[in-house]
mmCIF file of C-alpha atoms in Angstrom:
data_model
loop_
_atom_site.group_PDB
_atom_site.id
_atom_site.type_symbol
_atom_site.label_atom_id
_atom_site.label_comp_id
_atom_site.label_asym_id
_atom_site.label_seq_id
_atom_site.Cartn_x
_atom_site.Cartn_y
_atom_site.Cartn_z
ATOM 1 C CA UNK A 165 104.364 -104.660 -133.970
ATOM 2 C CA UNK A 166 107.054 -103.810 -136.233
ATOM 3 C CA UNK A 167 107.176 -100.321 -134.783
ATOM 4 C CA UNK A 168 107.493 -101.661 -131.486
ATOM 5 C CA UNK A 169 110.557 -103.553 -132.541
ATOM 6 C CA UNK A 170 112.143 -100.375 -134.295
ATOM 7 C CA UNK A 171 114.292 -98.949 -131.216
ATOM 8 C CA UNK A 172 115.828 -102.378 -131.340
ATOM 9 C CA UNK A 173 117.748 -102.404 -134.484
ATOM 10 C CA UNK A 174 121.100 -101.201 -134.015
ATOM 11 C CA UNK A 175 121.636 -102.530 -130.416
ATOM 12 C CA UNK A 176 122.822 -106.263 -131.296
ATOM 13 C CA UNK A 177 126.368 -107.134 -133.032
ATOM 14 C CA UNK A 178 127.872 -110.355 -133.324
ATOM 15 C CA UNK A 179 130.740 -111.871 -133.192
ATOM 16 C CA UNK A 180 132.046 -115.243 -135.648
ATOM 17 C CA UNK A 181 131.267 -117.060 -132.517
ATOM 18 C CA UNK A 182 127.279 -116.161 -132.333
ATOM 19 C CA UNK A 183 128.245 -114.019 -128.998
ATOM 20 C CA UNK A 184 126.296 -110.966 -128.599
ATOM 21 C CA UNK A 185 128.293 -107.921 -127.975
ATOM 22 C CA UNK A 186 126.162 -104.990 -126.388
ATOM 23 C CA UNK A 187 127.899 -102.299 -128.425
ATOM 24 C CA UNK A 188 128.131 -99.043 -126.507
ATOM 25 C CA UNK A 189 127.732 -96.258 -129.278
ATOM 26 C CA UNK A 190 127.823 -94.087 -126.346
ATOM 27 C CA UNK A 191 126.524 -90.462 -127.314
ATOM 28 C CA UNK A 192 128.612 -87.242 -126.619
ATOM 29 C CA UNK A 193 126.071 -86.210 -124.779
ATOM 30 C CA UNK A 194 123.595 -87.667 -121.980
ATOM 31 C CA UNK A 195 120.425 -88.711 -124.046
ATOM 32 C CA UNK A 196 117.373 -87.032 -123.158
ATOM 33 C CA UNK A 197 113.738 -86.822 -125.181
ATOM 34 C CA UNK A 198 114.297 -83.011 -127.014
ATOM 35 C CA UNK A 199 117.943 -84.396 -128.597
ATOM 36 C CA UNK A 200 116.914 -88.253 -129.351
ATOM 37 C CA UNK A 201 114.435 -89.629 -132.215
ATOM 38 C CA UNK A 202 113.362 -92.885 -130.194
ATOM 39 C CA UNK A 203 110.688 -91.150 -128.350
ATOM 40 C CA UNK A 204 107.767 -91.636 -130.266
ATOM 41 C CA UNK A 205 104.577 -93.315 -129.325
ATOM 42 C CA UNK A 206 103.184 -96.546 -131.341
ATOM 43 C CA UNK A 207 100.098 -95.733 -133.452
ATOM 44 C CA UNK A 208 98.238 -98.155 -131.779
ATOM 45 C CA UNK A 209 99.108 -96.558 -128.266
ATOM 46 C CA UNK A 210 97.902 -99.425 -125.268
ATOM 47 C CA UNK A 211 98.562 -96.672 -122.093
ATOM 48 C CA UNK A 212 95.924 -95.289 -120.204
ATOM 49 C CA UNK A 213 97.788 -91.379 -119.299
ATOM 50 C CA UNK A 214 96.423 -89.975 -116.540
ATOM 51 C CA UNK A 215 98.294 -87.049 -114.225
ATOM 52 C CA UNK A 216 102.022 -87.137 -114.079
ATOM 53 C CA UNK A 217 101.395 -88.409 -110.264
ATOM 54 C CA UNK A 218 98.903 -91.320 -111.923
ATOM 55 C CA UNK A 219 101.355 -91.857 -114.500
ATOM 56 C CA UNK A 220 104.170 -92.736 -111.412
ATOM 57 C CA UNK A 221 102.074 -94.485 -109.707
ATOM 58 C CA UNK A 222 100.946 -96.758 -113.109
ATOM 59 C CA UNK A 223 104.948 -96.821 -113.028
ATOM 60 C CA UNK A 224 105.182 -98.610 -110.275
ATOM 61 C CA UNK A 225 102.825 -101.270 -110.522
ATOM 62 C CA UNK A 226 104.066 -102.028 -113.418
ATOM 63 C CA UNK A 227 107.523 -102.166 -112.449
ATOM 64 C CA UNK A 228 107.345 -103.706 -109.324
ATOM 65 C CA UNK A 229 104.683 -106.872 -111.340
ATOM 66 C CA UNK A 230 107.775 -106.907 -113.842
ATOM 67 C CA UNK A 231 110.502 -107.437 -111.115
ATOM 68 C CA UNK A 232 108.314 -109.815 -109.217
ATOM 69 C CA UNK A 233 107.974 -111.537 -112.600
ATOM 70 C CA UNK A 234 111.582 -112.061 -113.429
ATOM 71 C CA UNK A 235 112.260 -112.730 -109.636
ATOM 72 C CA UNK A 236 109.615 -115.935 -110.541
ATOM 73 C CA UNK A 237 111.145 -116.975 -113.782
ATOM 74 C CA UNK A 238 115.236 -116.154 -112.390
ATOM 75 C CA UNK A 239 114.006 -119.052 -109.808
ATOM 76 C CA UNK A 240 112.993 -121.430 -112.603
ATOM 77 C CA UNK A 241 115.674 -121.118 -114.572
ATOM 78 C CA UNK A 242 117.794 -121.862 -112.034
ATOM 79 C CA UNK A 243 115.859 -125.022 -110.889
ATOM 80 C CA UNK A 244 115.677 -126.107 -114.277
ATOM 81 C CA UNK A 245 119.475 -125.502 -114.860
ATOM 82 C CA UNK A 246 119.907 -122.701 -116.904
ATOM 83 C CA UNK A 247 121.893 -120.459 -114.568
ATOM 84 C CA UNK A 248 123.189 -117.930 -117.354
ATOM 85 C CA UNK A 249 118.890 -116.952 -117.958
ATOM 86 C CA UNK A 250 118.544 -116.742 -114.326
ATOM 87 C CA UNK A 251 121.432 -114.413 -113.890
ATOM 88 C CA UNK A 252 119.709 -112.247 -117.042
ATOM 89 C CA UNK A 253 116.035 -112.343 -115.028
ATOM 90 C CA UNK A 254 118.016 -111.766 -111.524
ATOM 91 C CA UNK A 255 119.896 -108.191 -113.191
ATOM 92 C CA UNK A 256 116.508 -106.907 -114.867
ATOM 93 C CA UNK A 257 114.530 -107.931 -111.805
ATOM 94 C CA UNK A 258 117.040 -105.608 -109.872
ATOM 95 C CA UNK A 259 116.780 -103.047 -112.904
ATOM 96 C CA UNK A 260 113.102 -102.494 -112.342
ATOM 97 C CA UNK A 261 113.612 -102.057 -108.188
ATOM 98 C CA UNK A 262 115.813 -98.897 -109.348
ATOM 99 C CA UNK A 263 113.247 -97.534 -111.645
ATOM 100 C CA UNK A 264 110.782 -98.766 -108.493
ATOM 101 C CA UNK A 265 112.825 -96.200 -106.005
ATOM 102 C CA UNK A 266 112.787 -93.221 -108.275
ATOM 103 C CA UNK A 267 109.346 -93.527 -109.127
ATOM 104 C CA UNK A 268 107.854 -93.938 -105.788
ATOM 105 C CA UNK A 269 110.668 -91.191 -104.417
ATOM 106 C CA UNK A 270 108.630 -88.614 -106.698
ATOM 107 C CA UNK A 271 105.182 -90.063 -105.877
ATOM 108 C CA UNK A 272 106.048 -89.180 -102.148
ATOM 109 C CA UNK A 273 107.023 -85.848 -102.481
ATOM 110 C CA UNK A 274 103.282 -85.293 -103.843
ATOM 111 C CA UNK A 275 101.137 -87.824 -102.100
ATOM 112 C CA UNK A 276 103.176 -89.355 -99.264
ATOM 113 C CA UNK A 277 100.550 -91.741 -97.836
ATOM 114 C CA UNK A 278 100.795 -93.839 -100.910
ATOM 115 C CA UNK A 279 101.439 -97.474 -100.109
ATOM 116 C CA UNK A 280 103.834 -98.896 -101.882
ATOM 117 C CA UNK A 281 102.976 -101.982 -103.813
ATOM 118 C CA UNK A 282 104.108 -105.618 -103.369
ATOM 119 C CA UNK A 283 103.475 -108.200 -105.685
ATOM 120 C CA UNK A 284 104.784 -112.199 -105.463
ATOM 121 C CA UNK A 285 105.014 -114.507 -108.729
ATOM 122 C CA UNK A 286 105.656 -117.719 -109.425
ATOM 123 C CA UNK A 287 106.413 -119.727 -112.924
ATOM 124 C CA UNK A 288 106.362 -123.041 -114.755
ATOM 125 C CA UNK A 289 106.023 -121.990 -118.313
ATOM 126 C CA UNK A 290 108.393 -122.882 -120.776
ATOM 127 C CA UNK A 291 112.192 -120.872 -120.345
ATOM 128 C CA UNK A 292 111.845 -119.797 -124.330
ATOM 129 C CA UNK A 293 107.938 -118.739 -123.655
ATOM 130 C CA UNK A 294 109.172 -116.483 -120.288
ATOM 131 C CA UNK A 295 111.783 -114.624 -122.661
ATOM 132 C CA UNK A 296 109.646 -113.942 -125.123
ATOM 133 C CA UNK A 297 107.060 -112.453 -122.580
ATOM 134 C CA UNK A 298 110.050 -110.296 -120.805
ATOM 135 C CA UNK A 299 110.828 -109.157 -124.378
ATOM 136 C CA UNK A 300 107.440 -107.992 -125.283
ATOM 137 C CA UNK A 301 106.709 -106.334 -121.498
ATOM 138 C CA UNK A 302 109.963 -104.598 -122.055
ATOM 139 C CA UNK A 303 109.142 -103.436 -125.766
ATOM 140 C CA UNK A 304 105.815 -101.852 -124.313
ATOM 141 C CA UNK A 305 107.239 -100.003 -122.285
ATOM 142 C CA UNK A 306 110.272 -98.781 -124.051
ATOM 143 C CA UNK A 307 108.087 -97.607 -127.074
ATOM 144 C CA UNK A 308 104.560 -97.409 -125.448
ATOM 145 C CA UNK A 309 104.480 -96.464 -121.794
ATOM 146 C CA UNK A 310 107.297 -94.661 -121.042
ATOM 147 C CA UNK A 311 107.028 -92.140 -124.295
ATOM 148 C CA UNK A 312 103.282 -91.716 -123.160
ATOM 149 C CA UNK A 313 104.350 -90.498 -119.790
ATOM 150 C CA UNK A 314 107.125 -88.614 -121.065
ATOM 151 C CA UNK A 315 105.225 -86.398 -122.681
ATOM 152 C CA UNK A 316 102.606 -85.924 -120.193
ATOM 153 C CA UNK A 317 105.329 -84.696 -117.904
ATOM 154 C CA UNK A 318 106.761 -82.501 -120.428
ATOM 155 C CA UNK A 319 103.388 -80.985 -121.184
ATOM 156 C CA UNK A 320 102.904 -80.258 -117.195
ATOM 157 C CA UNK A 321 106.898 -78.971 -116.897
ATOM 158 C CA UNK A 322 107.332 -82.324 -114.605
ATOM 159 C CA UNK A 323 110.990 -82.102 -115.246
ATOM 160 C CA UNK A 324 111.651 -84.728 -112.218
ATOM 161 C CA UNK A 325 109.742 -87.016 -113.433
ATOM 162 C CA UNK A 326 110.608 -86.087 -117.000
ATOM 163 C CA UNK A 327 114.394 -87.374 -116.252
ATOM 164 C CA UNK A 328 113.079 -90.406 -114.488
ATOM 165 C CA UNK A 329 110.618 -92.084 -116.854
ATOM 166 C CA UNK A 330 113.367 -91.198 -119.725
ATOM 167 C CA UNK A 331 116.195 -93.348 -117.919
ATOM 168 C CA UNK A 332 113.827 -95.909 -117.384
ATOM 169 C CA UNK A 333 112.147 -95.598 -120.890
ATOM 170 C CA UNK A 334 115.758 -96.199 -122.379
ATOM 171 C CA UNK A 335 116.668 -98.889 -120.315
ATOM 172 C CA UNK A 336 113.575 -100.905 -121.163
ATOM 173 C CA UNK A 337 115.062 -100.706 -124.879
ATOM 174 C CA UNK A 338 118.837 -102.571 -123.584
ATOM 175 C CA UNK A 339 116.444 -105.280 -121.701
ATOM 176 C CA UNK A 340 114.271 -105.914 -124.619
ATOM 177 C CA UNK A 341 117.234 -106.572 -126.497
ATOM 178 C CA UNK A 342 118.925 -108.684 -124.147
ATOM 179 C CA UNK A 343 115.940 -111.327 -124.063
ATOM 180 C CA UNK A 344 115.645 -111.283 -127.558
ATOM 181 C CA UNK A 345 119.012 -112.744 -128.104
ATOM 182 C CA UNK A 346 118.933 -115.289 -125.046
ATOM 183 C CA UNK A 347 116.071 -116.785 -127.079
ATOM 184 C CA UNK A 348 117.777 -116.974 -129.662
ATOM 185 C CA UNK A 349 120.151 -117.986 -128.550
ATOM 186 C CA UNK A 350 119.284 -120.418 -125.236
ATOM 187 C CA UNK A 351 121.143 -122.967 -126.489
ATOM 188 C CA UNK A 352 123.975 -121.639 -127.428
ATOM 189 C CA UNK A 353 127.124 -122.019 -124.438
ATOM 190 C CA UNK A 354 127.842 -118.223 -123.249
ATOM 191 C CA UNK A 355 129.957 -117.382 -120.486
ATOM 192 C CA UNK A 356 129.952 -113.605 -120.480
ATOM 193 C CA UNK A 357 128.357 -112.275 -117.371
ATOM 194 C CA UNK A 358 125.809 -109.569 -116.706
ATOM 195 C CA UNK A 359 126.313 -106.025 -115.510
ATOM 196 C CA UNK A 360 123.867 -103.355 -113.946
ATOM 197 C CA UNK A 361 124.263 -99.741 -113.650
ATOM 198 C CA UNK A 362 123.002 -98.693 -110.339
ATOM 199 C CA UNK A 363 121.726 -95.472 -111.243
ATOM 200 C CA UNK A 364 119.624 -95.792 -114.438
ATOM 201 C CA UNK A 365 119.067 -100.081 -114.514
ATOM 202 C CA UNK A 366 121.099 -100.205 -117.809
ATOM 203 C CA UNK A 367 122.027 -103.696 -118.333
ATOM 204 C CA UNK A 368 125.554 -104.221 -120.522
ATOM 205 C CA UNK A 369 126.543 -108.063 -121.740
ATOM 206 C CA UNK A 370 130.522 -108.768 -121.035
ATOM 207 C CA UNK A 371 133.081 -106.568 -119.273
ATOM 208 C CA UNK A 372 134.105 -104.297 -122.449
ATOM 209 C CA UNK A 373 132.304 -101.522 -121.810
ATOM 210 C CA UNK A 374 133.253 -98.004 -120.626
ATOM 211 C CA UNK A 375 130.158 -96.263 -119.148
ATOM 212 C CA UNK A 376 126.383 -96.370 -119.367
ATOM 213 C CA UNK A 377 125.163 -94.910 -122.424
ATOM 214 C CA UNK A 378 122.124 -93.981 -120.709
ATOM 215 C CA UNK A 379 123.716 -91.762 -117.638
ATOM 216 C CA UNK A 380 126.918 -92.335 -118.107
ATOM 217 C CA UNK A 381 127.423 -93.702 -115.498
ATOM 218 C CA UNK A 382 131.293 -95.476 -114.756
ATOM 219 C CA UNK A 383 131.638 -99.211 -115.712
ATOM 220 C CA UNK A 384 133.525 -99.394 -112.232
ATOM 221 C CA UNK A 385 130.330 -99.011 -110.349
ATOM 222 C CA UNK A 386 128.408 -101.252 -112.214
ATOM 223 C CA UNK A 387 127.202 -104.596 -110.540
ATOM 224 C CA UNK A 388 128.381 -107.832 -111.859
ATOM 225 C CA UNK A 389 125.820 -110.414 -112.045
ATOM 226 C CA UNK A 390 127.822 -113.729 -112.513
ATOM 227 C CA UNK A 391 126.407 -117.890 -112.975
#
């Protein structure tokens, strides 16, 4: 577990107030697995690899249970009152239909007859329970998963699908982080709203930001999610 939790160390920084700040540390360059050192699998590896193609499809599933997931506990938060937790679920539930789109794009170019899956959720476990959940699906697959299928699709020059599970690998890492500190702190007032990139389903706390760190990507066309 502690490896697992390694790729999350230097993404937090506080302020006096207790307010997260996602600090950008953006790169010179455009991160990618050859010039990066957060690639590596856990020891104790969970992730059935298959074929690149299986390994998209896997993808999906699991992306498209994850958004349907957050969708479900986005809806209870907000019933329950906590709108700035349902705006978090609502931008990483809209994160995972990005990394939904470029997966199945690929997955059509080799077997187009593919149905596309579609999954409905629905929640009434504790908020602080749901965020810890998110956290660890996200962890998997920022430091399990994704890796695995990275280097699947190295090893079969899958250069495609190479770029795609890497954005998506990397993002996982950002949304990880993010539930980690709303359950911390979920009681804690916060009025700093959520932003998406639309290309890679980087999410950034607060409007100081440049670019995605991820694709680098402006902060103009990111998509505000407010409460």
């Amino acid at each position: 577990m502690d490896a697992q939790f390694n790729c999350l160390k230097t993404m937090i920084a506080r302020d006096r107030t207790g307010v997260m700040n996602m600090t950008q540390h953006v790169r010179d360059v455009i991160p990618t697995p050859d010039n990066s050192t957060n690639f590596n699998v856990v020891a104790d590896s969970k992730t059935t690899v298959g074929t690149t193609l299986d390994n998209l499809k896997a993808a999906v599933n699991g992306e498209t249970g994850a958004s349907a997931t957050y969708s479900a506990y986005a809806e209870q938060a907000d019933a329950e009152g906590h709108k700035r937790l349902a705006s978090l679920w609502r931008a990483t539930a809209a994160a995972e239909q990005i990394h939904i789109a470029m997966e199945y794009n690929l997955v059509m170019a080799e077997d187009e007859n593919w149905p596309r899956p579609e999954v409905s959720k629905s929640s009434d476990t504790p908020l602080d329970l749901n965020l810890i959940a998110s956290a660890n699906g996200e962890i998997y697959e920022t430091s399990d998963m994704y890796p695995s299928f990275i280097k699947k699709a190295q090893e079969e020059g899958k250069n495609a699908a190479v770029l795609v599970f890497t954005r998506a690998k990397l993002a996982e890492g950002y949304h990880a982080a993010l539930y980690l500190d709303a359950y911390n702190n979920i009681d804690t007032p916060n009025d700093e709203h959520y932003y998406l990139c639309p290309v890679c389903g980087y999410i950034h706390q607060g409007k100081d930001f440049e670019k995605c760190p991820i694709c680098f990507t402006p902060a103009s066309k990111f998509v505000e999610y407010d409460f």
